[in-house]
CSV table of C-alpha atoms and ligand atoms in Angstrom, one decimal:
chain,number,residue,atom,x,y,z
A,14,MET,CA,103.4,144.9,123.6
A,15,ARG,CA,104.5,141.5,121.9
A,16,THR,CA,107.3,142.3,119.0
A,17,GLY,CA,108.5,139.8,116.1
A,18,ILE,CA,106.0,137.1,114.8
A,19,THR,CA,104.2,134.3,117.3
A,20,HIS,CA,105.3,130.8,116.2
A,21,LEU,CA,102.9,128.6,116.5
A,22,PHE,CA,103.9,124.9,117.0
A,23,ILE,CA,100.5,123.5,118.3
A,24,PRO,CA,99.5,120.3,116.4
A,25,GLY,CA,96.4,122.3,114.4
A,26,PRO,CA,95.7,124.8,113.3
A,27,THR,CA,99.0,125.0,111.6
A,28,ASN,CA,100.6,127.7,110.0
A,29,VAL,CA,99.1,128.9,106.6
A,30,PRO,CA,101.3,129.9,103.9
A,31,ASP,CA,101.5,133.4,103.1
A,32,PRO,CA,100.4,132.2,99.3
A,33,VAL,CA,97.3,130.7,100.8
A,34,ARG,CA,96.6,133.1,103.1
A,35,MET,CA,96.7,135.7,99.9
A,36,ALA,CA,94.6,133.7,98.0
A,37,MET,CA,91.8,133.9,100.5
A,38,ASN,CA,91.8,137.7,100.2
A,39,VAL,CA,89.2,137.8,97.2
A,40,PRO,CA,86.0,139.3,96.9
A,41,MET,CA,82.7,137.6,97.7
A,42,GLN,CA,81.6,135.7,94.9
A,43,ASP,CA,78.3,133.9,93.4
A,44,GLN,CA,78.4,130.2,94.7
A,45,ARG,CA,76.0,129.6,91.9
A,46,ALA,CA,77.7,131.6,89.2
A,47,PRO,CA,78.3,129.2,85.6
A,48,ASP,CA,82.1,129.1,86.9
A,49,PHE,CA,82.1,128.2,90.5
A,50,GLY,CA,81.9,124.7,89.8
A,51,ALA,CA,85.1,124.4,88.4
A,52,LEU,CA,86.7,125.6,91.3
A,53,GLN,CA,85.4,122.8,93.6
A,54,LEU,CA,85.8,119.7,91.0
A,55,GLY,CA,89.4,120.9,90.9
A,56,LEU,CA,89.6,120.6,94.7
A,57,ILE,CA,88.1,116.9,94.9
A,58,ALA,CA,90.2,115.8,92.2
A,59,ASP,CA,93.3,117.0,93.7
A,60,LEU,CA,92.0,115.3,97.1
A,61,ARG,CA,92.3,112.1,96.5
A,62,PRO,CA,95.8,111.6,96.1
A,63,VAL,CA,96.7,113.3,99.6
A,64,PHE,CA,93.7,110.8,100.3
A,65,GLY,CA,95.7,107.7,98.8
A,66,THR,CA,92.0,106.8,96.4
A,67,ARG,CA,91.7,107.1,93.2
A,68,ASP,CA,87.9,107.5,92.9
A,69,ALA,CA,87.1,107.5,96.4
A,70,ALA,CA,84.2,110.5,96.8
A,71,VAL,CA,85.4,113.7,98.4
A,72,MET,CA,82.9,116.1,100.1
A,73,LEU,CA,84.1,119.0,101.7
A,74,PHE,CA,81.5,120.1,104.2
A,75,PRO,CA,81.6,123.5,106.2
A,76,GLY,CA,82.8,122.7,109.7
A,77,SER,CA,86.0,121.0,111.2
A,78,GLY,CA,86.9,117.4,111.8
A,79,THR,CA,84.5,116.8,114.0
A,80,ALA,CA,81.4,117.5,111.8
A,81,ALA,CA,83.3,115.1,108.8
A,82,TRP,CA,83.2,112.4,112.0
A,83,GLU,CA,79.1,113.3,112.5
A,84,ALA,CA,78.8,112.9,108.4
A,85,ALA,CA,81.0,109.8,108.6
A,86,LEU,CA,78.8,108.1,111.3
A,87,THR,CA,74.8,109.4,110.6
A,88,ASN,CA,75.0,108.7,106.8
A,89,THR,CA,76.4,104.9,106.9
A,90,LEU,CA,75.1,103.5,110.4
A,91,SER,CA,72.0,103.3,112.1
A,92,PRO,CA,71.0,103.3,115.5
A,93,GLY,CA,71.5,100.5,117.7
A,94,ASP,CA,74.5,99.3,115.3
A,95,ARG,CA,77.3,97.4,116.9
A,96,VAL,CA,80.7,99.6,116.0
A,97,LEU,CA,84.0,98.5,117.6
A,98,MET,CA,86.4,101.3,118.9
A,99,ALA,CA,89.8,101.8,121.0
A,100,ARG,CA,90.3,104.7,123.3
A,101,HIS,CA,94.0,105.4,123.6
A,102,GLY,CA,93.9,109.3,124.1
A,103,GLN,CA,91.4,112.3,123.7
A,104,PHE,CA,90.5,112.2,120.1
A,105,SER,CA,89.7,108.3,120.1
A,106,THR,CA,87.4,108.9,123.4
A,107,LEU,CA,85.5,111.9,121.5
A,108,TRP,CA,84.8,109.7,118.8
A,109,VAL,CA,83.5,106.9,121.1
A,110,ASP,CA,81.4,109.6,122.6
A,111,MET,CA,79.8,111.1,119.7
A,112,ALA,CA,79.1,107.1,118.8
A,113,GLN,CA,77.2,106.4,121.7
A,114,ARG,CA,75.8,109.8,121.7
A,115,MET,CA,74.5,109.0,118.1
A,116,GLY,CA,72.7,105.6,119.6
A,117,LEU,CA,75.3,103.1,118.1
A,118,ASP,CA,76.2,100.0,120.5
A,119,VAL,CA,80.2,100.8,120.8
A,120,ASP,CA,82.5,98.0,121.8
A,121,VAL,CA,85.1,99.6,123.7
A,122,VAL,CA,88.6,98.5,123.8
A,123,ASP,CA,90.4,100.7,126.7
A,124,LEU,CA,93.9,101.1,126.8
A,125,ASP,CA,96.8,103.2,128.6
A,126,TRP,CA,97.3,106.8,126.8
A,127,GLY,CA,100.2,106.4,124.7
A,128,GLU,CA,99.7,103.4,123.1
A,129,GLY,CA,98.6,102.6,119.6
A,130,VAL,CA,95.2,100.8,117.8
A,131,PRO,CA,94.8,97.5,119.7
A,132,THR,CA,94.9,95.3,116.2
A,133,GLU,CA,95.3,92.0,118.1
A,134,ALA,CA,92.1,92.7,120.0
A,135,PHE,CA,90.2,93.7,117.3
A,136,ALA,CA,90.8,90.9,115.4
A,137,ALA,CA,90.1,88.6,118.6
A,138,ARG,CA,86.3,90.7,118.6
A,139,LEU,CA,86.0,90.1,114.8
A,140,ALA,CA,86.7,86.5,114.9
A,141,ALA,CA,84.4,86.2,117.5
A,142,ASP,CA,81.5,87.8,115.7
A,143,ARG,CA,80.7,85.2,113.2
A,144,GLU,CA,76.9,86.6,112.8
A,145,HIS,CA,78.8,89.7,111.6
A,146,ARG,CA,77.0,92.2,114.3
A,147,ILE,CA,79.8,94.7,114.2
A,148,LYS,CA,79.2,97.0,111.3
A,149,GLY,CA,82.1,99.6,111.7
A,150,VAL,CA,85.5,99.2,113.0
A,151,PHE,CA,87.5,102.6,114.0
A,152,VAL,CA,90.7,103.8,113.9
A,153,THR,CA,92.7,107.1,115.1
A,154,HIS,CA,95.3,107.1,112.9
A,155,ASN,CA,97.1,109.8,114.0
A,156,GLU,CA,96.3,110.1,117.9
A,157,THR,CA,96.8,114.0,118.5
A,158,ALA,CA,96.7,114.4,122.0
A,159,THR,CA,99.6,111.5,122.5
A,160,GLY,CA,101.6,111.8,119.4
A,161,VAL,CA,100.7,108.1,118.7
A,162,THR,CA,100.6,106.9,114.7
A,163,SER,CA,98.8,103.5,114.9
A,164,ASP,CA,98.8,101.0,111.9
A,165,VAL,CA,95.5,101.1,109.7
A,166,ALA,CA,97.0,98.1,107.3
A,167,SER,CA,97.2,96.0,110.2
A,168,VAL,CA,93.4,96.3,111.1
A,169,ARG,CA,92.3,95.7,107.4
A,170,ALA,CA,94.2,92.7,107.4
A,171,ALA,CA,92.8,91.6,110.7
A,172,MET,CA,89.9,92.2,109.1
A,173,ASP,CA,90.4,90.5,106.0
A,174,ALA,CA,91.8,87.4,107.7
A,175,VAL,CA,88.4,86.4,108.8
A,176,ARG,CA,86.6,87.8,106.1
A,177,HIS,CA,84.9,90.4,108.0
A,178,PRO,CA,82.2,92.9,105.8
A,179,ALA,CA,82.8,96.1,108.8
A,180,MET,CA,83.1,98.8,107.1
A,181,LEU,CA,86.5,100.5,108.1
A,182,TYR,CA,86.4,104.5,109.5
A,183,VAL,CA,89.7,106.3,110.0
A,184,ASP,CA,90.1,109.6,111.6
A,185,GLY,CA,93.1,111.0,109.7
A,186,VAL,CA,92.6,114.6,110.9
A,187,SER,CA,96.4,115.0,112.1
A,188,SER,CA,97.8,112.6,109.5
A,189,ILE,CA,96.0,113.2,105.8
A,190,GLY,CA,98.2,115.3,104.1
A,191,SER,CA,101.5,114.9,106.1
A,192,ILE,CA,102.1,111.3,106.4
A,193,PRO,CA,101.8,108.6,104.6
A,194,PHE,CA,97.1,107.7,104.2
A,195,ARG,CA,96.4,105.2,101.6
A,196,MET,CA,93.0,104.8,102.0
A,197,ASP,CA,92.6,102.2,98.8
A,198,ASP,CA,95.7,100.3,99.5
A,199,TRP,CA,94.4,99.8,103.2
A,200,GLY,CA,90.9,99.3,102.3
A,201,VAL,CA,89.6,102.1,104.2
A,202,ASP,CA,85.9,102.9,103.5
A,203,LEU,CA,85.5,106.5,105.5
A,204,ALA,CA,89.0,108.7,105.8
A,205,ILE,CA,88.4,112.0,107.2
A,206,THR,CA,90.1,114.8,108.2
A,207,GLY,CA,90.0,119.0,108.4
A,208,SER,CA,91.4,121.8,106.4
A,209,GLN,CA,93.7,122.9,109.1
A,210,LYS,CA,96.3,120.4,109.7
A,211,GLY,CA,98.4,119.0,106.7
A,212,LEU,CA,96.4,121.1,104.3
A,213,MET,CA,97.5,124.3,105.8
A,214,CYS,CA,94.3,126.3,105.6
A,215,PRO,CA,92.3,127.6,108.0
A,216,ALA,CA,89.7,125.5,109.9
A,217,GLY,CA,86.9,125.7,108.2
A,218,LEU,CA,86.0,122.5,106.4
A,219,GLY,CA,85.5,119.0,107.7
A,220,ILE,CA,86.8,116.8,104.5
A,221,LEU,CA,85.6,113.1,103.9
A,222,ALA,CA,86.6,110.2,101.7
A,223,ALA,CA,84.1,107.5,100.8
A,224,SER,CA,84.3,104.3,99.2
A,225,ALA,CA,81.5,103.0,96.9
A,226,ARG,CA,80.4,100.8,99.6
A,227,ALA,CA,80.3,103.8,101.9
A,228,LEU,CA,78.0,105.4,99.4
A,229,GLU,CA,76.0,102.1,99.3
A,230,ALA,CA,75.3,102.0,102.7
A,231,ALA,CA,74.2,105.3,103.2
A,232,LYS,CA,71.2,104.8,100.8
A,233,THR,CA,69.8,102.7,104.0
A,234,ALA,CA,71.4,103.6,107.0
A,235,THR,CA,68.7,105.4,109.3
A,236,GLY,CA,71.4,107.8,111.2
A,237,ARG,CA,69.3,111.3,111.3
A,238,ARG,CA,71.0,113.8,109.5
A,239,CYS,CA,70.3,116.8,107.2
A,240,TYR,CA,73.1,119.6,107.0
A,241,LEU,CA,75.8,116.5,106.7
A,242,ASP,CA,73.7,114.1,104.1
A,243,PHE,CA,75.8,112.4,101.5
A,244,GLY,CA,72.8,112.3,98.9
A,245,ASP,CA,72.1,116.2,99.1
A,246,MET,CA,76.2,116.8,98.6
A,247,LEU,CA,76.8,114.5,96.6
A,248,ARG,CA,73.8,115.6,94.0
A,249,MET,CA,75.3,119.3,94.1
A,250,ASN,CA,78.8,118.0,94.1
A,251,ALA,CA,78.3,116.5,90.8
A,252,ASP,CA,78.7,120.0,89.2
A,253,GLY,CA,81.3,121.3,91.9
A,254,TYR,CA,78.3,123.3,93.6
A,255,PHE,CA,77.1,122.7,97.4
A,256,PRO,CA,74.0,122.4,98.8
A,257,TYR,CA,74.1,125.8,100.8
A,258,THR,CA,76.6,128.6,101.1
A,259,PRO,CA,79.9,127.6,101.1
A,260,PRO,CA,83.1,129.2,102.6
A,261,THR,CA,84.4,130.3,99.5
A,262,GLN,CA,87.6,131.7,100.5
A,263,ILE,CA,88.6,128.5,102.6
A,264,LEU,CA,88.3,126.8,98.9
A,265,HIS,CA,90.6,129.8,97.0
A,266,GLY,CA,93.0,128.8,99.8
A,267,MET,CA,93.0,125.1,99.1
A,268,ARG,CA,93.4,125.6,95.6
A,269,VAL,CA,96.9,127.3,96.3
A,270,ALA,CA,97.5,124.9,99.5
A,271,LEU,CA,96.9,122.0,97.0
A,272,ASP,CA,99.2,123.1,94.4
A,273,ARG,CA,101.9,123.8,96.8
A,274,ILE,CA,101.2,120.0,97.8
A,275,ARG,CA,101.5,118.9,94.4
A,276,ALA,CA,104.5,121.1,93.4
A,277,GLU,CA,106.3,119.5,96.4
A,278,GLY,CA,105.3,115.7,95.6
A,279,ILE,CA,103.5,114.2,98.1
A,280,GLU,CA,106.3,111.2,98.9
A,281,ASN,CA,108.2,114.7,99.4
A,282,VAL,CA,105.8,116.0,101.8
A,283,TYR,CA,106.1,112.6,104.0
A,284,ALA,CA,110.1,112.7,104.0
A,285,ARG,CA,109.5,116.1,105.1
A,286,HIS,CA,107.8,115.1,108.2
A,287,ALA,CA,109.7,112.2,109.0
A,288,ARG,CA,112.9,113.9,108.4
A,289,LEU,CA,111.6,117.0,111.1
A,290,ALA,CA,109.6,114.8,113.1
A,291,GLU,CA,112.9,112.9,114.3
A,292,GLY,CA,114.5,116.2,114.8
A,293,VAL,CA,112.3,116.9,117.3
A,294,ARG,CA,112.6,113.6,118.8
A,295,ARG,CA,116.6,113.9,119.1
A,296,GLY,CA,116.1,116.4,121.1
A,297,VAL,CA,113.1,115.5,123.2
A,298,PHE,CA,115.9,112.4,123.9
A,299,ALA,CA,118.4,115.0,124.4
A,300,TRP,CA,117.0,116.6,127.0
A,301,GLY,CA,116.8,113.0,128.5
A,302,LEU,CA,113.0,113.5,128.2
A,303,LYS,CA,110.6,110.9,126.4
A,304,PRO,CA,107.7,111.0,124.4
A,305,ALA,CA,104.2,110.1,125.4
A,306,ALA,CA,104.0,107.4,123.0
A,307,ALA,CA,104.8,103.8,124.3
A,308,ARG,CA,107.1,102.6,122.0
A,309,PRO,CA,109.5,104.0,118.8
A,310,ASP,CA,107.1,101.9,116.3
A,311,LEU,CA,104.0,104.3,117.5
A,312,PHE,CA,106.3,107.9,117.4
A,313,SER,CA,103.8,110.1,115.4
A,314,ASP,CA,105.7,112.1,112.4
A,315,THR,CA,103.3,115.4,112.8
A,316,VAL,CA,103.1,115.8,116.7
A,317,THR,CA,105.3,114.9,119.7
A,318,ALA,CA,103.7,115.2,123.3
A,319,ILE,CA,106.7,115.3,125.7
A,320,ARG,CA,106.4,114.0,128.8
A,321,VAL,CA,107.7,116.2,131.7
A,322,PRO,CA,109.5,115.9,134.7
A,323,GLU,CA,107.4,114.6,137.6
A,324,THR,CA,108.5,118.1,139.5
A,325,VAL,CA,107.4,119.9,136.7
A,326,ASP,CA,103.9,121.2,135.5
A,327,ALA,CA,103.9,121.2,131.6
A,328,ARG,CA,101.3,123.7,132.0
A,329,GLU,CA,103.8,126.3,133.4
A,330,VAL,CA,106.2,125.2,130.1
A,331,ILE,CA,103.2,126.0,127.7
A,332,ARG,CA,102.5,129.1,130.0
A,333,VAL,CA,106.4,130.2,130.0
A,334,GLY,CA,106.5,129.8,126.2
A,335,TYR,CA,103.4,132.0,125.4
A,336,ALA,CA,103.8,134.8,127.8
A,337,ARG,CA,107.7,135.4,127.4
A,338,TYR,CA,108.6,133.9,124.0
A,339,ASN,CA,105.4,134.2,122.0
A,340,THR,CA,105.3,131.0,121.2
A,341,SER,CA,102.4,128.2,121.7
A,342,PHE,CA,102.9,124.9,122.1
A,343,GLY,CA,100.1,122.3,122.7
A,344,SER,CA,98.7,121.5,125.8
A,345,GLY,CA,98.2,118.4,127.6
A,346,LEU,CA,94.7,117.2,126.9
A,347,ALA,CA,92.3,115.4,129.6
A,348,ARG,CA,94.5,113.4,131.8
A,349,LEU,CA,98.0,114.5,130.6
A,350,ALA,CA,97.2,118.1,131.7
A,351,GLY,CA,100.2,119.0,133.4
A,352,LYS,CA,102.2,115.9,132.3
A,353,VAL,CA,103.0,116.8,128.6
A,354,PHE,CA,103.2,119.7,126.2
A,355,ARG,CA,102.8,119.0,122.8
A,356,ILE,CA,105.4,120.0,119.8
A,357,GLY,CA,103.2,120.1,116.6
A,358,HIS,CA,105.3,119.3,113.7
A,359,LEU,CA,103.4,119.4,110.7
A,360,GLY,CA,102.1,121.7,107.6
A,361,ASP,CA,104.2,124.3,106.5
A,362,LEU,CA,107.2,123.6,108.2
A,363,ASN,CA,111.0,123.8,108.2
A,364,GLU,CA,114.3,123.0,109.9
A,365,GLY,CA,114.7,126.6,110.8
A,366,MET,CA,111.1,126.4,112.7
A,367,VAL,CA,111.9,123.2,114.6
A,368,LEU,CA,115.2,124.7,115.9
A,369,THR,CA,112.9,127.3,117.2
A,370,ALA,CA,110.6,125.2,118.6
A,371,LEU,CA,113.2,123.5,120.4
A,372,ALA,CA,115.3,126.4,121.7
A,373,VAL,CA,112.2,127.8,122.9
A,374,ALA,CA,110.9,124.7,124.6
A,375,GLU,CA,114.7,125.0,126.7
A,376,LEU,CA,113.9,127.6,128.0
A,377,SER,CA,110.3,127.2,128.7
A,378,LEU,CA,111.2,123.7,130.8
A,379,HIS,CA,113.9,125.9,132.6
A,380,ALA,CA,111.7,128.5,133.8
A,381,ALA,CA,109.5,125.7,134.7
A,382,GLY,CA,112.1,124.3,136.5
A,383,ALA,CA,113.4,121.4,134.4
A,384,ARG,CA,116.9,121.0,134.6
A,385,VAL,CA,117.8,121.1,130.8
A,386,GLU,CA,121.0,121.7,129.2
A,387,PHE,CA,120.9,124.8,126.9
A,388,GLY,CA,121.6,124.1,123.4
A,389,ALA,CA,120.8,120.1,124.2
A,390,GLY,CA,118.0,119.6,122.0
A,391,VAL,CA,118.6,121.7,119.5
A,392,ALA,CA,122.2,120.5,118.6
A,393,ALA,CA,120.9,116.8,118.7
A,394,ALA,CA,118.2,118.2,115.9
A,395,GLN,CA,120.7,120.2,114.2
A,396,ALA,CA,123.0,117.0,114.1
A,397,HIS,CA,120.0,115.3,112.8
A,398,PHE,CA,119.5,117.7,109.8
A,399,ALA,CA,122.5,118.2,108.6
A,400,GLY,CA,123.2,114.6,108.1
A,401,THR,CA,119.8,114.0,106.4
A,402,ALA,CA,120.2,117.5,104.0
A,403,GLU,CA,123.1,116.2,103.0
A,404,THR,CA,121.1,112.9,102.2
A,405,ALA,CA,118.2,114.5,100.8
A,406,ARG,CA,121.1,116.5,98.3
A,407,LEU,CA,122.9,113.4,97.1
A,408,ALA,CA,119.1,111.6,96.4
A,409,ALA,CA,118.5,114.6,94.5
A,410,GLU,CA,121.0,114.7,92.6
B,509,PLP,N1,90.6,113.6,115.4
B,509,PLP,C1,91.7,114.4,116.0
B,509,PLP,C2,92.6,113.2,115.7
B,509,PLP,C3,92.1,115.4,115.9
B,509,PLP,O1,93.5,115.8,116.3
B,509,PLP,C4,91.3,116.3,115.9
B,509,PLP,C5,91.4,118.0,116.2
B,509,PLP,O2,92.8,118.2,116.7
B,509,PLP,C6,89.9,116.0,115.5
B,509,PLP,C7,90.0,114.8,115.4
B,509,PLP,C8,89.1,117.2,115.8
B,509,PLP,O3,89.2,117.8,114.4
B,509,PLP,P1,88.4,119.5,114.8
B,509,PLP,O4,88.7,120.0,116.1
B,509,PLP,O5,88.9,119.9,113.5
B,509,PLP,O6,86.6,119.0,114.7
């Protein structure tokens, strides 16, 4: 018998705020009714600032982030097209895998897991590509497996420096809606996310924003697609409708989630994530542990992958957290299994929740054999929050 709430500190799906959950408790409705289209038109308009774009085409595909990846690839590229990608964590690895399975000619830069996008290696390849065979450059903005945020702007700058015409594809699944994402400023052509992370909804939508260039490319690209076709989607989207049955409940949830983001202010959302993430990291350092991210400038403000001591199995930390303390931490994926556990700190989150995560992590680390001083991580985060709360209060006055 489990009592109390089950704490969810995985990097997605994230906690769905009660008003969002309640907004989804609506009767089924006719997705072709005259007043239905306004719902999606409003979502598209309000998603644009979250993507950091004024006029990119935003599309909501039933599915998850992976569906949006597939839509981006198949609509804008043709089999045999060369693309430039890096592998530095499980999600960037999966993206390479998908591109290869789609018949793209993938030029892969392999890095240690914990590194960020290799801007210099990309720059060298782009400079060498005088015939402009590379059609797409791919960045995993926030590698959720390692807790690494990469510098998208630097990749755009490298492309511009040699006037390379490839399109820029960015996976923002665990960044968009939580940390700054500036599609227009960074010259991103295809930006991708899902409904279940920073957007605080259940999984069920793969959301994608496409630049004018991406839409132009879709007119001639021969990648095979049907369900995820931009053309079908955009034709129906013009009036707010879908080419097939949409998950209407999630759309209602998304309405409230976007209202909440607007009420908080997107820049305040970013500042909150930065503050909470720093609290988590201070806790980790106070335990004498380290994040998997290779350097501080790569630390993610949405997820921290925590390396456990070599004598400890991170799977045991996660098992204890769940079995004894009703708390879910993220697991170490693929080659990081057993080596890290992850604390997701994105979406509908506050200081009290972070302190709970740290307190339960201390208990779980202890039970798994790590030597942590009880309260050390919690105290370090509290000290940070006490200081930043005061700063935030003074700034608001
Ligand atoms: N990309 C990143 C960075 C992710 O974190 C995830 C999922 O966690 C995905 C892609 C895949 O998204 P989904 O699980 O929504 O299909």
